[in-house]
Amino acid sequence: MNLILLGAPGAGKGTQAEMLSQRLGIPSISTGNMLREAMKNHTPLGEKVRTCMDSGKLVSDELIMELISGRIAEPDCKNGFILDGVPRTLVQAEAMDAAGIPIDRVVSIEIDDAVIVGRMSGRRVCTKCGSSYHISANPPKTDGICDLCGGEVATRKDDEPETVLSRLGIYHETTEVLKDYYRKQGKLFLVEGDQPIEDANRDILRAIGETV
Ligand code: AMP
């Protein structure tokens, strides 16, 4: 199963991708996490994207394609993968098709901007492994500490309210068109995002043909 999760920033893609990864036994691939990791390690890639990332702008399609092609070629992806946050532009979606990266289904997590803005103010992310939390909906068992790896759980710089609004604008202008692209291919499924995490997960599993 090669799966794409679409949805505005804060729709719950990261959380759902992690749950699906555990259930299906295939990796979840987040270009956002890969880029944050590169920034944390001060690699040339990390330094190149830092300004873009911190202000919530998209990094170049070429760079993303290089990153994602390399990652998908790794052995752990041979039985499938879940893409979280990529493709983000029509150019990326077309480039993936042109590169022969097969996609089985695309699930779009649907949610209103107003709900997202409220959610993002409570969002926290593990600075070590990238796991997502929310201070009220999905808090770590110990305050500030990641359940999975023990890393520090903190607010993302690009989750500041002004940056969130700009990222939502970019989503509606640039990424939402991908729904049409995949609808025409008969691969698109919509799932309600404004519901408890487990319920959204159940709906996603149904959409991809898993028994729940
Ligand atoms: P995310 O964690 O998916 O919200 O991504 C955080 C940031 O990483 C975005 O605001 C972009 O700056 C960058 N980014 C992640 N994935 C992509 C992508 N597919 N295309 C362009 N920029 C991306």
CSV table of C-alpha atoms and ligand atoms in Angstrom, one decimal:
chain,number,residue,atom,x,y,z
A,1,MET,CA,0.0,0.0,0.0
A,2,ASN,CA,1.5,3.3,-1.1
A,3,LEU,CA,-0.5,6.0,0.5
A,4,ILE,CA,-0.6,9.8,0.5
A,5,LEU,CA,-2.1,11.8,3.3
A,6,LEU,CA,-3.3,15.3,2.3
A,7,GLY,CA,-4.7,18.0,4.6
A,8,ALA,CA,-3.9,21.4,5.8
A,9,PRO,CA,-1.1,21.9,8.4
A,10,GLY,CA,-2.6,20.9,11.7
A,11,ALA,CA,-5.2,18.5,10.2
A,12,GLY,CA,-3.6,15.6,12.0
A,13,LYS,CA,-1.6,14.1,9.1
A,14,GLY,CA,1.5,13.4,11.3
A,15,THR,CA,-0.5,11.7,14.1
A,16,GLN,CA,-2.5,9.6,11.6
A,17,ALA,CA,0.6,8.7,9.6
A,18,GLU,CA,2.3,7.4,12.8
A,19,MET,CA,-0.8,5.3,13.7
A,20,LEU,CA,-1.1,3.9,10.2
A,21,SER,CA,2.6,3.1,10.1
A,22,GLN,CA,2.3,1.0,13.2
A,23,ARG,CA,-0.9,-0.7,12.1
A,24,LEU,CA,0.3,-1.5,8.5
A,25,GLY,CA,4.0,-2.1,9.2
A,26,ILE,CA,5.2,0.4,6.6
A,27,PRO,CA,7.2,3.6,7.2
A,28,SER,CA,5.6,7.0,7.4
A,29,ILE,CA,7.7,9.6,5.5
A,30,SER,CA,7.4,13.2,6.5
A,31,THR,CA,9.4,15.6,4.4
A,32,GLY,CA,8.8,18.2,7.1
A,33,ASN,CA,10.4,15.9,9.7
A,34,MET,CA,13.3,15.1,7.3
A,35,LEU,CA,14.0,18.8,6.8
A,36,ARG,CA,13.7,19.6,10.5
A,37,GLU,CA,16.2,16.8,11.2
A,38,ALA,CA,18.6,18.3,8.6
A,39,MET,CA,18.2,21.8,10.3
A,40,LYS,CA,18.8,20.3,13.8
A,41,ASN,CA,22.0,18.7,12.5
A,42,HIS,CA,23.1,21.8,10.6
A,43,THR,CA,23.7,19.9,7.4
A,44,PRO,CA,24.1,21.9,4.2
A,45,LEU,CA,20.5,20.9,3.3
A,46,GLY,CA,19.3,22.1,6.7
A,47,GLU,CA,21.0,25.5,6.4
A,48,LYS,CA,19.6,25.9,2.8
A,49,VAL,CA,16.0,25.5,3.9
A,50,ARG,CA,16.1,27.1,7.3
A,51,THR,CA,14.7,30.6,6.3
A,52,CYS,CA,11.9,29.0,4.2
A,53,MET,CA,11.0,26.6,7.0
A,54,ASP,CA,10.9,29.1,9.8
A,55,SER,CA,8.6,31.4,7.9
A,56,GLY,CA,6.3,28.6,6.8
A,57,LYS,CA,7.1,28.9,3.0
A,58,LEU,CA,7.5,25.9,0.8
A,59,VAL,CA,11.0,24.7,-0.1
A,60,SER,CA,11.8,24.1,-3.8
A,61,ASP,CA,10.1,21.3,-5.7
A,62,GLU,CA,13.6,20.1,-7.0
A,63,LEU,CA,14.9,19.7,-3.5
A,64,ILE,CA,11.8,17.9,-2.3
A,65,MET,CA,11.9,15.5,-5.3
A,66,GLU,CA,15.5,14.6,-4.6
A,67,LEU,CA,14.8,14.0,-0.9
A,68,ILE,CA,11.7,11.9,-1.5
A,69,SER,CA,13.1,9.8,-4.4
A,70,GLY,CA,16.1,8.8,-2.2
A,71,ARG,CA,13.9,8.0,0.7
A,72,ILE,CA,11.5,5.8,-1.2
A,73,ALA,CA,14.4,3.9,-2.8
A,74,GLU,CA,15.4,2.6,0.7
A,75,PRO,CA,14.7,-1.0,1.5
A,76,ASP,CA,12.1,-0.4,4.2
A,77,CYS,CA,9.7,1.1,1.6
A,78,LYS,CA,9.6,-2.0,-0.6
A,79,ASN,CA,6.2,-3.2,0.9
A,80,GLY,CA,4.7,0.3,0.9
A,81,PHE,CA,4.9,3.8,2.5
A,82,ILE,CA,2.8,6.6,3.8
A,83,LEU,CA,3.6,10.1,2.6
A,84,ASP,CA,2.9,12.9,5.0
A,85,GLY,CA,3.3,16.4,3.7
A,86,VAL,CA,4.4,15.4,0.2
A,87,PRO,CA,3.4,16.0,-2.6
A,88,ARG,CA,2.6,19.6,-1.7
A,89,THR,CA,2.4,21.1,-5.2
A,90,LEU,CA,1.1,20.0,-8.6
A,91,VAL,CA,4.7,20.0,-9.9
A,92,GLN,CA,5.7,17.5,-7.1
A,93,ALA,CA,2.6,15.2,-7.8
A,94,GLU,CA,3.4,15.2,-11.6
A,95,ALA,CA,7.1,14.6,-10.9
A,96,MET,CA,6.2,11.6,-8.7
A,97,ASP,CA,4.0,10.1,-11.5
A,98,ALA,CA,6.7,10.8,-14.1
A,99,ALA,CA,9.3,9.1,-11.9
A,100,GLY,CA,7.1,6.0,-11.8
A,101,ILE,CA,6.4,6.2,-8.0
A,102,PRO,CA,3.1,4.2,-7.8
A,103,ILE,CA,0.4,5.6,-5.5
A,104,ASP,CA,-2.6,3.4,-4.5
A,105,ARG,CA,-4.7,5.8,-2.5
A,106,VAL,CA,-4.8,9.4,-1.4
A,107,VAL,CA,-6.7,10.4,1.8
A,108,SER,CA,-7.5,14.0,2.4
A,109,ILE,CA,-8.1,14.9,6.1
A,110,GLU,CA,-10.8,17.7,5.9
A,111,ILE,CA,-11.0,20.4,8.6
A,112,ASP,CA,-12.0,24.0,8.9
A,113,ASP,CA,-9.3,26.7,9.2
A,114,ALA,CA,-10.8,28.0,12.4
A,115,VAL,CA,-10.5,24.6,14.1
A,116,ILE,CA,-6.9,24.3,12.9
A,117,VAL,CA,-5.8,27.7,14.3
A,118,GLY,CA,-7.1,26.6,17.7
A,119,ARG,CA,-5.4,23.2,17.4
A,120,MET,CA,-2.0,24.5,16.3
A,121,SER,CA,-1.7,26.7,19.4
A,122,GLY,CA,-1.7,23.5,21.5
A,123,ARG,CA,0.5,21.4,19.1
A,124,ARG,CA,3.8,20.1,20.4
A,125,VAL,CA,6.4,18.0,18.6
A,126,CYS,CA,9.3,15.8,19.8
A,127,THR,CA,12.5,17.6,19.0
A,128,LYS,CA,14.3,14.3,18.7
A,129,CYS,CA,12.0,11.8,16.8
A,130,GLY,CA,9.3,14.2,15.4
A,131,SER,CA,6.3,12.5,17.1
A,132,SER,CA,3.3,14.8,17.3
A,133,TYR,CA,1.4,15.7,20.5
A,134,HIS,CA,-1.4,18.1,21.6
A,135,ILE,CA,-1.5,19.6,25.1
A,136,SER,CA,-5.1,18.6,25.6
A,137,ALA,CA,-6.2,16.1,22.8
A,138,ASN,CA,-3.0,14.0,22.9
A,139,PRO,CA,-0.6,14.9,25.6
A,140,PRO,CA,2.6,13.0,26.3
A,141,LYS,CA,2.4,10.7,29.4
A,142,THR,CA,5.0,12.9,31.1
A,143,ASP,CA,4.8,16.6,30.5
A,144,GLY,CA,7.4,17.8,28.0
A,145,ILE,CA,8.8,14.3,27.4
A,146,CYS,CA,8.2,12.1,24.3
A,147,ASP,CA,6.5,8.8,25.0
A,148,LEU,CA,8.4,7.1,22.2
A,149,CYS,CA,12.0,8.2,22.6
A,150,GLY,CA,12.2,10.3,25.7
A,151,GLY,CA,13.2,13.4,23.7
A,152,GLU,CA,12.1,16.9,24.6
A,153,VAL,CA,8.5,17.9,23.4
A,154,ALA,CA,8.3,21.5,22.3
A,155,THR,CA,6.4,24.0,20.1
A,156,ARG,CA,7.4,24.2,16.5
A,157,LYS,CA,8.7,27.6,15.4
A,158,ASP,CA,6.4,27.6,12.4
A,159,ASP,CA,3.4,27.0,14.6
A,160,GLU,CA,3.3,30.6,15.7
A,161,PRO,CA,-0.2,32.1,14.9
A,162,GLU,CA,1.0,34.4,12.1
A,163,THR,CA,3.0,31.7,10.4
A,164,VAL,CA,0.0,29.3,10.8
A,165,LEU,CA,-2.2,31.7,8.9
A,166,SER,CA,0.3,32.0,6.1
A,167,ARG,CA,0.8,28.2,5.9
A,168,LEU,CA,-3.0,27.8,5.7
A,169,GLY,CA,-3.0,30.3,2.8
A,170,ILE,CA,-0.3,28.3,1.0
A,171,TYR,CA,-2.2,25.1,1.5
A,172,HIS,CA,-5.4,26.5,0.0
A,173,GLU,CA,-3.6,28.1,-2.9
A,174,THR,CA,-1.1,25.4,-3.7
A,175,THR,CA,-1.8,22.1,-2.2
A,176,GLU,CA,-5.6,21.8,-2.3
A,177,VAL,CA,-5.5,21.5,-6.1
A,178,LEU,CA,-3.9,18.1,-5.6
A,179,LYS,CA,-7.3,16.8,-4.5
A,180,ASP,CA,-8.6,17.4,-8.1
A,181,TYR,CA,-5.5,15.8,-9.5
A,182,TYR,CA,-6.0,12.6,-7.6
A,183,ARG,CA,-9.8,12.7,-7.8
A,184,LYS,CA,-9.4,12.5,-11.6
A,185,GLN,CA,-7.2,9.4,-11.1
A,186,GLY,CA,-9.9,7.8,-9.0
A,187,LYS,CA,-7.6,7.6,-5.9
A,188,LEU,CA,-9.0,10.3,-3.6
A,189,PHE,CA,-10.9,9.6,-0.4
A,190,LEU,CA,-12.1,12.4,2.0
A,191,VAL,CA,-12.1,11.9,5.8
A,192,GLU,CA,-13.5,14.2,8.4
A,193,GLY,CA,-10.7,15.6,10.5
A,194,ASP,CA,-12.7,17.4,13.2
A,195,GLN,CA,-13.3,14.3,15.3
A,196,PRO,CA,-11.4,12.3,18.0
A,197,ILE,CA,-8.1,10.9,16.7
A,198,GLU,CA,-9.3,7.3,17.0
A,199,ASP,CA,-12.4,8.0,14.9
A,200,ALA,CA,-10.5,9.7,12.2
A,201,ASN,CA,-8.1,6.8,12.2
A,202,ARG,CA,-11.0,4.3,11.8
A,203,ASP,CA,-12.4,6.3,8.9
A,204,ILE,CA,-8.9,6.4,7.2
A,205,LEU,CA,-8.5,2.6,7.6
A,206,ARG,CA,-11.9,2.1,6.0
A,207,ALA,CA,-11.0,4.5,3.2
A,208,ILE,CA,-7.9,2.4,2.4
A,209,GLY,CA,-9.9,-0.9,2.5
A,210,GLU,CA,-8.6,-2.2,5.9
A,211,THR,CA,-11.0,-4.0,8.3
A,212,VAL,CA,-11.7,-2.1,11.5
B,1,AMP,P1,5.2,20.0,7.7
B,1,AMP,O1,6.0,19.4,8.8
B,1,AMP,O2,4.8,19.0,6.7
B,1,AMP,O3,4.2,21.0,8.1
B,1,AMP,O4,6.3,20.9,6.9
B,1,AMP,C1,7.0,22.0,7.5
B,1,AMP,C2,7.7,22.8,6.4
B,1,AMP,O5,8.6,22.0,5.7
B,1,AMP,C3,6.8,23.4,5.4
B,1,AMP,O6,6.2,24.6,5.8
B,1,AMP,C4,7.8,23.7,4.3
B,1,AMP,O7,8.6,24.8,4.5
B,1,AMP,C5,8.6,22.4,4.3
B,1,AMP,N1,8.1,21.3,3.5
B,1,AMP,C6,7.7,20.1,4.0
B,1,AMP,N2,7.3,19.3,3.0
B,1,AMP,C7,7.3,20.0,1.8
B,1,AMP,C8,7.0,19.8,0.5
B,1,AMP,N3,6.5,18.6,0.1
B,1,AMP,N4,7.2,20.8,-0.4
B,1,AMP,C9,7.7,22.0,0.0
B,1,AMP,N5,8.0,22.3,1.2
B,1,AMP,C10,7.9,21.3,2.2
